[in-house]
Coordinates of C-alpha atoms in Angstrom, one line a residue:
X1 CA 0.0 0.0 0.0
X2 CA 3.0 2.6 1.0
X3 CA 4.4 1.5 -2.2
X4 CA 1.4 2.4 -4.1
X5 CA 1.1 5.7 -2.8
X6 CA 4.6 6.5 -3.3
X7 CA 4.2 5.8 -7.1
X8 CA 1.2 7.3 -7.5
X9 CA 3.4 10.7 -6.3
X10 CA 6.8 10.0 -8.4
X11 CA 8.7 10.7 -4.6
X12 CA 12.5 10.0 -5.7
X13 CA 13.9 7.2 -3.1
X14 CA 15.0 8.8 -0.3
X15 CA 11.8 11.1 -0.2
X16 CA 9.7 7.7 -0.5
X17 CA 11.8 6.3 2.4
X18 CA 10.9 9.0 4.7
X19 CA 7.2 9.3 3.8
X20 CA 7.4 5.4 4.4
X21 CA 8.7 5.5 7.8
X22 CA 6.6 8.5 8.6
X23 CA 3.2 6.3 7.5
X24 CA 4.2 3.4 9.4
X25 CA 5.0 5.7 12.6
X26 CA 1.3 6.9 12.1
X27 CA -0.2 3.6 11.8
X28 CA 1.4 2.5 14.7
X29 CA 0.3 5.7 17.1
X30 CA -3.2 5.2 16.1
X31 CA -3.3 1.0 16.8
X32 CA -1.7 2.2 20.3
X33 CA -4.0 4.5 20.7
X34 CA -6.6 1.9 20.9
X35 CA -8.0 0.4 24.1
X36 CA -6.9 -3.7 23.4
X37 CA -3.2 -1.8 23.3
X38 CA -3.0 -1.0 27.0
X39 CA -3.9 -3.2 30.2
X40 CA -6.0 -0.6 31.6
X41 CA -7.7 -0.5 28.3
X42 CA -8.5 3.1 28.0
X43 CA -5.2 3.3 25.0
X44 CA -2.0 5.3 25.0
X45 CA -2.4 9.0 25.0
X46 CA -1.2 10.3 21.3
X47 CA 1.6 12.2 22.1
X48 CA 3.0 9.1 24.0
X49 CA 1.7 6.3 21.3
X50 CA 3.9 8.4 18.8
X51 CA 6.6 8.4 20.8
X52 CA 6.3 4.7 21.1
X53 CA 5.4 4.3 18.0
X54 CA 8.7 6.4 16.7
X55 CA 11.1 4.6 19.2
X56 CA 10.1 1.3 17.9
X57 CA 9.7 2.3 14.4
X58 CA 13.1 3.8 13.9
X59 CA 14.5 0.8 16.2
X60 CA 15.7 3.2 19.7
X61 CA 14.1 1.7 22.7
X62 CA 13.9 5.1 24.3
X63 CA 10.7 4.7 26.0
X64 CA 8.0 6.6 28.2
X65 CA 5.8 4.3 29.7
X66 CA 6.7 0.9 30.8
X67 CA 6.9 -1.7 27.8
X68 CA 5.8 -5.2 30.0
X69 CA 3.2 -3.4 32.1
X70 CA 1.7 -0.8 30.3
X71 CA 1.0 -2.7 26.9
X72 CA -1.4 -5.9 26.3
X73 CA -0.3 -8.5 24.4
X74 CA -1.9 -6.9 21.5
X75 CA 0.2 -3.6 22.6
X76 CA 3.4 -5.6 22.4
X77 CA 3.1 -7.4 19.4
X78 CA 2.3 -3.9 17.5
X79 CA 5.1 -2.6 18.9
X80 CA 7.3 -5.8 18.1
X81 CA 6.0 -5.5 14.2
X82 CA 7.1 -2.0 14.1
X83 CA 10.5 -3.2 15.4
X84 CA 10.7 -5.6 13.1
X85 CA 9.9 -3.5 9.8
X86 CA 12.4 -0.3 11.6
X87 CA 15.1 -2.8 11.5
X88 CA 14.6 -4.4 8.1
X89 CA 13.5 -1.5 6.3
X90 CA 9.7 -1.3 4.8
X91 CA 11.3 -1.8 1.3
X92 CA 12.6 -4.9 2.1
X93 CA 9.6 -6.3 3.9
X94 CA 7.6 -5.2 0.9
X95 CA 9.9 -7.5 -1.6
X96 CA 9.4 -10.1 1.3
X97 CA 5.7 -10.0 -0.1
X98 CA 6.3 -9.2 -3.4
X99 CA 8.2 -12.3 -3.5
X100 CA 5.6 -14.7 -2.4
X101 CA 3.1 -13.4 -4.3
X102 CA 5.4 -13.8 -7.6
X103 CA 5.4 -10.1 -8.4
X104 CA 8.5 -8.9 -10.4
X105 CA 10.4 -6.5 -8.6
X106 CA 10.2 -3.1 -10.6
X107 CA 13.1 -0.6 -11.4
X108 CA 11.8 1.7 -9.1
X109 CA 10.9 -0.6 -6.4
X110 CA 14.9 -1.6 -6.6
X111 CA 16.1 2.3 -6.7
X112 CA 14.0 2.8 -3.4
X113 CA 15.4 -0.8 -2.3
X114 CA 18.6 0.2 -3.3
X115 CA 18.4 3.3 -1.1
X116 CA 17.0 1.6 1.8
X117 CA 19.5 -1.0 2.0
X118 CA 22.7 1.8 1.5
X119 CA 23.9 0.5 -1.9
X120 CA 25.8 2.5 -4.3
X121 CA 24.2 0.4 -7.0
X122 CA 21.0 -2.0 -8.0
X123 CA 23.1 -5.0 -9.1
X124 CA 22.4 -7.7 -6.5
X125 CA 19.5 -5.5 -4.1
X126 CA 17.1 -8.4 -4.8
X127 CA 19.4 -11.4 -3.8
X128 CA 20.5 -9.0 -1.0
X129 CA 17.0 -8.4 0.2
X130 CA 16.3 -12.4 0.2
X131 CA 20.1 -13.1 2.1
X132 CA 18.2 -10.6 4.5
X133 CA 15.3 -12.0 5.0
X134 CA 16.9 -15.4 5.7
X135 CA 19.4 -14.4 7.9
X136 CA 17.3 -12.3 10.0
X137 CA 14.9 -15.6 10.2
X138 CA 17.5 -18.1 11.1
X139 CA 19.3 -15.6 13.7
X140 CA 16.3 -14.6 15.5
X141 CA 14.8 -18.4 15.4
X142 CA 18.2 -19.6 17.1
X143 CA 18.4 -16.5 19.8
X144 CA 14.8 -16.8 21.0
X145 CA 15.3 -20.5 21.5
X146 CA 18.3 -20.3 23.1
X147 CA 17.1 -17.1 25.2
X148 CA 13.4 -19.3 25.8
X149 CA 15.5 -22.5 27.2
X150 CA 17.3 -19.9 29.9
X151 CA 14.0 -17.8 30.9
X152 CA 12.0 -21.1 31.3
X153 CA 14.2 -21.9 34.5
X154 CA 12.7 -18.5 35.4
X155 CA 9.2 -18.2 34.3
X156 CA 5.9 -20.8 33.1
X157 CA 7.2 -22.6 29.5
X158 CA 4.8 -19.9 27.3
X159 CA 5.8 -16.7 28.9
X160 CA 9.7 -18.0 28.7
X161 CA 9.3 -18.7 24.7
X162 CA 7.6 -15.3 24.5
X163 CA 10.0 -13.5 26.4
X164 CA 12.3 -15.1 24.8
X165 CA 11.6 -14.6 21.0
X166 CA 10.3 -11.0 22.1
X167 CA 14.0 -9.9 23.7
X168 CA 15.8 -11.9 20.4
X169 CA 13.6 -10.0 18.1
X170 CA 14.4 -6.1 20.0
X171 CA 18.0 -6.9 20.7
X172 CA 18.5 -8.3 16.9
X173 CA 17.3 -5.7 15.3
X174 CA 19.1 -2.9 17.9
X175 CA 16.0 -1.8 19.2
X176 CA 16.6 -2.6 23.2
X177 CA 12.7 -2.8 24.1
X178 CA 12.2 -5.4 27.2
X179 CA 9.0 -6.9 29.0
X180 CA 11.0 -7.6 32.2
X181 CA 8.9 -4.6 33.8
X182 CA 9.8 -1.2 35.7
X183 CA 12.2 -0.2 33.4
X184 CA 14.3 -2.8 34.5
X185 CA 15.9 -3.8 31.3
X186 CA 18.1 -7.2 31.7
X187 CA 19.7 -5.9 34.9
X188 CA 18.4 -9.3 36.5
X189 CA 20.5 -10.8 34.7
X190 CA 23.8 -9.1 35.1
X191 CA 26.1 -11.6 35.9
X192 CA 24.3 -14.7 33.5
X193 CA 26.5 -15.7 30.6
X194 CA 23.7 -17.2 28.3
X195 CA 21.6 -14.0 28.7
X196 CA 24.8 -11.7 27.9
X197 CA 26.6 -13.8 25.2
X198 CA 23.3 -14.6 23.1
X199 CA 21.7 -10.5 23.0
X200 CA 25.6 -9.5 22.9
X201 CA 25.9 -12.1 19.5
X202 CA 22.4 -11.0 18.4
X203 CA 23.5 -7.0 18.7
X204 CA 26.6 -7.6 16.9
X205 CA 24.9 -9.4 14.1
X206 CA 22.6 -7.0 13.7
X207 CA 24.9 -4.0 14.2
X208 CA 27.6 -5.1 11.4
X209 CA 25.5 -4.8 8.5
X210 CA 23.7 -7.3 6.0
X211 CA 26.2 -6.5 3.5
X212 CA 28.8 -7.6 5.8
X213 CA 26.5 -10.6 6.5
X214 CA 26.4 -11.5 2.8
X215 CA 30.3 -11.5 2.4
X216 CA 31.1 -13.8 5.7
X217 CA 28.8 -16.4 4.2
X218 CA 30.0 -16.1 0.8
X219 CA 33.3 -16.4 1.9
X220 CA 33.6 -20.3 1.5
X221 CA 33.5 -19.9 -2.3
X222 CA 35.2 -16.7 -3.1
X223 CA 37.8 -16.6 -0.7
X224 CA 38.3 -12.7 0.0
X225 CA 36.3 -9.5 1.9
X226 CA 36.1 -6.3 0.3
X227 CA 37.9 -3.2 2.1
X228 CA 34.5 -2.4 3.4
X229 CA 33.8 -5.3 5.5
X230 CA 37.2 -5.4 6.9
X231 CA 36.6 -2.1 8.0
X232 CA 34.2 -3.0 9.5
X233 CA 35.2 -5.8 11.4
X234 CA 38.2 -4.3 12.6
X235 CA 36.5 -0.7 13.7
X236 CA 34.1 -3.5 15.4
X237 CA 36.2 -5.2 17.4
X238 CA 38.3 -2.4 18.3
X239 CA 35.1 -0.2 19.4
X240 CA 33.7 -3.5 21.4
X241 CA 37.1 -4.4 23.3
X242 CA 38.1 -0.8 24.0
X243 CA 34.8 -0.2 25.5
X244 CA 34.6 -3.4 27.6
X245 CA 38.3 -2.5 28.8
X246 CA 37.1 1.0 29.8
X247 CA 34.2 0.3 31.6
X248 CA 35.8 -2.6 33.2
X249 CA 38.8 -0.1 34.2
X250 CA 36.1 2.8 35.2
X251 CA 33.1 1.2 37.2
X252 CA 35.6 -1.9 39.5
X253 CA 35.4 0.2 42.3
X254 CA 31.5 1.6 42.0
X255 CA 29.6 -0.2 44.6
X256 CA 26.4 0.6 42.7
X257 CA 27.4 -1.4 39.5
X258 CA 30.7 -3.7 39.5
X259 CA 32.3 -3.9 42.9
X260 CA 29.7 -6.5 44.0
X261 CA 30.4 -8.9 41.1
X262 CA 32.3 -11.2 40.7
X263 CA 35.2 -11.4 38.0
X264 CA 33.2 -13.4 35.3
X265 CA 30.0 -10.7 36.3
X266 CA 32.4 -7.4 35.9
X267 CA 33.9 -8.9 32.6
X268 CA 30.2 -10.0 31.1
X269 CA 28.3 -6.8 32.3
X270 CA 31.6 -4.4 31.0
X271 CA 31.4 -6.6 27.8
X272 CA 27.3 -6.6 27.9
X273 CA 27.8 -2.6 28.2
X274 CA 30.5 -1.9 25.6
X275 CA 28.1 -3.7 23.0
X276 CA 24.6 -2.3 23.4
X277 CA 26.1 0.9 23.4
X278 CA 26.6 0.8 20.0
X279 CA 22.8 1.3 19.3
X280 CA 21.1 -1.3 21.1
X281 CA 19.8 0.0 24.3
X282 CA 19.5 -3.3 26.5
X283 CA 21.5 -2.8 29.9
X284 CA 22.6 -4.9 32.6
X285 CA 24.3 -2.2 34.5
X286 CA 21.7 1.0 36.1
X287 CA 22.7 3.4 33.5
X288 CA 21.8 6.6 36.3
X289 CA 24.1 4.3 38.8
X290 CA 27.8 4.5 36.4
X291 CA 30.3 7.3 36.7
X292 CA 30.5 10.3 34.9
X293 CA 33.2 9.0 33.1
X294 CA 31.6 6.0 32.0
X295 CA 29.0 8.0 30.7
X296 CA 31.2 10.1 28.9
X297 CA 32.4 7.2 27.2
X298 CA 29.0 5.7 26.3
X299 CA 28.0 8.7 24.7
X300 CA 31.1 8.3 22.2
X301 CA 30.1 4.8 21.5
X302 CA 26.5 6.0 21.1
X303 CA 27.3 8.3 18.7
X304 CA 29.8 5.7 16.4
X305 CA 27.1 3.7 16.5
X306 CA 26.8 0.5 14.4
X307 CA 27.7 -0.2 10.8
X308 CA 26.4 1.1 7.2
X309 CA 23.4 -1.4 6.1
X310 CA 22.6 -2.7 9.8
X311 CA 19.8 -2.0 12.2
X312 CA 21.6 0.0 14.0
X313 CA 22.0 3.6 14.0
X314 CA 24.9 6.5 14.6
X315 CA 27.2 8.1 12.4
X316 CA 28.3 4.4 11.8
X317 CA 32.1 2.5 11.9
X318 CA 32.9 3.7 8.7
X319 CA 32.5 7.1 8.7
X320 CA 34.1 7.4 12.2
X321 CA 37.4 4.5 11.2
X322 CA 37.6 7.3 7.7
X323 CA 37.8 10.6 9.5
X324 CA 40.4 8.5 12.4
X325 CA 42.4 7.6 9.2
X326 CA 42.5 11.0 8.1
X327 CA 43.7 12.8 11.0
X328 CA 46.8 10.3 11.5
X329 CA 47.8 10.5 7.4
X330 CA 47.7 14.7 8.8
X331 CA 50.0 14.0 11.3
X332 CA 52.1 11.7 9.7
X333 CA 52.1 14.4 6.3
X334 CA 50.6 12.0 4.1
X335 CA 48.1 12.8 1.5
X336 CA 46.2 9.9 1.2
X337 CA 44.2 7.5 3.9
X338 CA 45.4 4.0 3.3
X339 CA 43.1 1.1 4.9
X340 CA 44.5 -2.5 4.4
X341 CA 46.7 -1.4 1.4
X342 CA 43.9 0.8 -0.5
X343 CA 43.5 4.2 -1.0
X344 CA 39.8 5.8 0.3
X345 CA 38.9 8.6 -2.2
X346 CA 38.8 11.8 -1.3
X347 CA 35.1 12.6 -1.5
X348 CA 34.4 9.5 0.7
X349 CA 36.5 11.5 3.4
X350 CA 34.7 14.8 2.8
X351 CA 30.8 12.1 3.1
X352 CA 32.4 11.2 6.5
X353 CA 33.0 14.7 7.4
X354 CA 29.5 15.5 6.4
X355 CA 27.7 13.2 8.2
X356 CA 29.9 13.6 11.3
X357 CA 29.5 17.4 11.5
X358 CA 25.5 17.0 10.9
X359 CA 25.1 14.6 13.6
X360 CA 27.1 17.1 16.1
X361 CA 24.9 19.7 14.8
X362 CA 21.7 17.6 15.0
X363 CA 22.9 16.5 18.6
X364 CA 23.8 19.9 19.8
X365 CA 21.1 21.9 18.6
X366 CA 18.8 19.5 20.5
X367 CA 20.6 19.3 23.6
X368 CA 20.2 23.1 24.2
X369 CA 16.4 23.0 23.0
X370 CA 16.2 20.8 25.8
X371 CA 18.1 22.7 28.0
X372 CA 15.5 25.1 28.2
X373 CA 12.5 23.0 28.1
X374 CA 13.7 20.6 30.8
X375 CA 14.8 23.7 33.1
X376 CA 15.0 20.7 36.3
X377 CA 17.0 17.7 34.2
X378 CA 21.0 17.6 34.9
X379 CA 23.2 18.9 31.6
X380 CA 24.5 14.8 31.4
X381 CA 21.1 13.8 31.2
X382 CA 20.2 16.1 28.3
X383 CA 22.8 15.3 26.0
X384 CA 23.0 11.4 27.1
X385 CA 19.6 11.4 25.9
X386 CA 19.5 12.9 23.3
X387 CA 22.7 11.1 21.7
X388 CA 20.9 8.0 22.2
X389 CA 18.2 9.5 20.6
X390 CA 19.9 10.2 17.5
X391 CA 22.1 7.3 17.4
X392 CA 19.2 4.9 18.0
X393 CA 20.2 3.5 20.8
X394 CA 17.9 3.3 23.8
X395 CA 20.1 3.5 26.6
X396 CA 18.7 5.9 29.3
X397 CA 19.5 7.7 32.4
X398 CA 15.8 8.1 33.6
X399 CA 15.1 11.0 31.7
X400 CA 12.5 10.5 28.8
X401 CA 10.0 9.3 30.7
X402 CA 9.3 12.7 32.6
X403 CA 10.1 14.7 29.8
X404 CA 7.9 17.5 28.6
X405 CA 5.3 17.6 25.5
X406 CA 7.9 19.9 23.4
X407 CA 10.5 17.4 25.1
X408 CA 8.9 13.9 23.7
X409 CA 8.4 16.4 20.3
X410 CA 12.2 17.4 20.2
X411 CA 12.9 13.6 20.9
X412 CA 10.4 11.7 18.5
X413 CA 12.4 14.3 15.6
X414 CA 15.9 13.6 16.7
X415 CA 14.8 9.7 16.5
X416 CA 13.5 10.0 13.4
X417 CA 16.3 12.4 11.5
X418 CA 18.8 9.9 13.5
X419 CA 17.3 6.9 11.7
X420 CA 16.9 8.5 8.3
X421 CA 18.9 11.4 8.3
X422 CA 22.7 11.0 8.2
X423 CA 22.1 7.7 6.0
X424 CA 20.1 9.5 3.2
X425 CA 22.6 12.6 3.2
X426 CA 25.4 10.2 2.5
X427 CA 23.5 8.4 -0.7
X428 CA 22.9 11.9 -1.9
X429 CA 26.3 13.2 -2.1
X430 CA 27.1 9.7 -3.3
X431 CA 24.5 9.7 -6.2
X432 CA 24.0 13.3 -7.0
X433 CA 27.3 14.9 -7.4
X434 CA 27.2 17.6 -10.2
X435 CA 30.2 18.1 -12.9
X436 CA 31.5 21.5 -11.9
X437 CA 32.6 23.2 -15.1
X438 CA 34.8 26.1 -13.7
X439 CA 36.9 26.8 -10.5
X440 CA 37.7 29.2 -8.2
X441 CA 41.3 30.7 -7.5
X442 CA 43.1 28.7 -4.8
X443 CA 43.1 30.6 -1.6
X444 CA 45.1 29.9 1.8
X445 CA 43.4 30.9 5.4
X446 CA 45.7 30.1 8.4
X447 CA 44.4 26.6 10.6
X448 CA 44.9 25.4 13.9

């Protein structure tokens, strides 16, 4: 139906993907709006179904209301089908059906595809949208059994499987939603290796990308990665071990968080910590409870974010691992930024910069909106917020659900630019670069 619509107006791909979103979001407000949606069956009020609606749509977690005691069943499994279409992308859920029914995909049904999925090109969107679909199947099918054989030691068999496939489901697709009550996250379960290693493998999966994905696997045959997966597996695992290191280093001594674990609890919760901060918003660990310095740190991770073509959000691995590259070719006098024995072009450098400097801007400008409509809330809390927010994270400091109407406004935006945003701005520059026919005189000004 979205698709039909879309046609009918001639949008151009990355407007489609926005009105798309934005159509979901309102479907989902107004079936949370609805009586069934809420346990004490009188609905959501709008401005917090949107909210919902938005958080779960553009796969952030950041919620205002309790997600396993406000919501029904019914509530929950809206807000887990929004989750699920956030993280794949409406485009590729629409082949999904397309597909079954035998329809041939059209050119612009691949263009918007293409754009959805952050490809520089059509050739292969079609196989990549399947590879998608059937990883995203098999990966959530193995977590939520896995995660149901743990929470049945915990709960009756058909509450574990749901919890279970409902926890795989958020934390696969980055989205950090729980039913564990009171805003409680997975802090029960701090110290549990099967909890922590199975969300921390779904995150990561999700978070590297399906083009990344779709490499590994075909990797058997073909025998070699392209530059832009080993970018990203090496930003990765640098981002995910730094981080655990850190908070390891910076919360030991907190009695409120690590000091009263033991060694295998500090090493799973710092690990748990350094992984969904990366856009996934599950914690083990009171996020309000950690030092300022640990906070500091999350909000860089927030802001990196996952990788191009995931679920996650951020200004992503890539752009971050580019713009790192630059500044140490700088130093060293170099002119070029060499990754694994190839040269990244110099626009690509100049898309990082872009996308970098809008997401400071978008997180800036926000933070001091909200400085002035939440005169009470601590600076920390503002801008952790609303970095999480924009990178699509989740993780919160107690904040969002006491913000203000203009608040929840300033937040549903900043979710939804964070999702869209930085992603579309980069296949613009990349697509829609115009032949310049004359230059400008060179001219120095003095820097730094």
């Amino acid at each position: 139906m979205i698709r039909k619509w879309t046609d009918k107006l001639q949008l151009d791909p990355p407007k489609t993907l926005v009105l798309g979103f934005a159509l979901i979001i309102l479907l989902g407000t107004f079936l949370l709006t609805l009586p069934s949606a809420t346990v004490n069956g009188q609905g959501l009020p709008w401005l917090d179904s949107l909210f919902t609606a938005t958080s779960a749509t553009c796969v952030t977690g950041l919620v205002v209301v309790d997600t396993g005691t406000t919501f029904t069943t019914f509530g929950q499994m809206v807000i887990l089908t929004l989750i699920q279409i956030g993280g794949l992308g409406f485009m590729t859920v629409g082949t999904f059906f397309s597909l079954i029914m035998r329809k041939k995909i059209s050119l612009r049904e691949r263009l918007i595809l293409q754009e959805s999925l952050n490809q520089m090109t059509m050739e292969g969107v079609v196989r990549l949208a399947k590879m998608i679909l059937i990883f995203t199947a098999l990966a959530e099918l193995i977590g939520g059994v896995l995660l149901s054989i743990r929470f049945a030691f915990d709960f009756p068999l058909p509450k574990a499987i749901y919890f279970g496939f409902f926890h795989a489901i958020s934390n696969f697709n980055n989205a950090g939603f729980d039913l564990m009550g009171d805003f409680a996250s997975l802090t029960g379960y701090v110290d549990d290796p099967v909890v922590t290693l199975v969300v921390c493998f779904l995150i990561i999966l999700g978070g590297i990308g399906f083009i990344v994905v779709s490499e590994l696997y075909d990797y058997r045959h073909n025998r070699r990665l392209s530059l832009h997966t080993k970018v990203v597996l090496s930003a990765t695992a640098i981002l995910v071990m730094a981080g655990t290191v850190m908070i390891f280093i910076l919360e030991y001594t907190n009695p409120k968080t690590l000091q009263p674990l033991s060694i295998q609890g500090k090493v799973l919760s710092s690990f748990f910590q350094s992984v969904t901060a990366r856009t996934a918003g599950s914690n083990s660990l009171n996020i309000g409870d950690m030092h300022q310095s640990s906070l500091f740190l999350i909000i860089l991770l927030m802001f990196i974010g996952a990788s191009p073509g995931s679920t996650g959000g951020g200004i992503k691995t890539t752009t971050f691992a580019t713009l790192i590259g630059a500044v140490i070719a700088q130093i060293k006098g170099k002119e070029d930024v060499i990754f694994f024995r190839q040269r990244i072009l110099s626009h690509m450098i100049y898309k990082s910069l872009t996308v970098t400097m809008t997401g400071l801007f978008i997180v800036m400008a926000v933070t001091m909106a909200l400085s002035i409509t939440e005169v009470g809330a601590r600076f920390e809390m503002i801008l952790f917020e609303v970095t999480s927010a924009f990178a699509t994270t989740g993780l919160s400091m107690g904040l969002t659900p006491s913000l203000s109407p203009i608040g929840k406004i300033l937040i549903i935006v900043t979710m939804f630019t964070g999702r869209l945003g930085p992603l579309t701005i980069a296949f613009a520059l990349a697509q829609r670069r115009q032949k310049e026919y004359f230059r400008y005189p060179k001219g120095k000004i003095t820097i730094g």
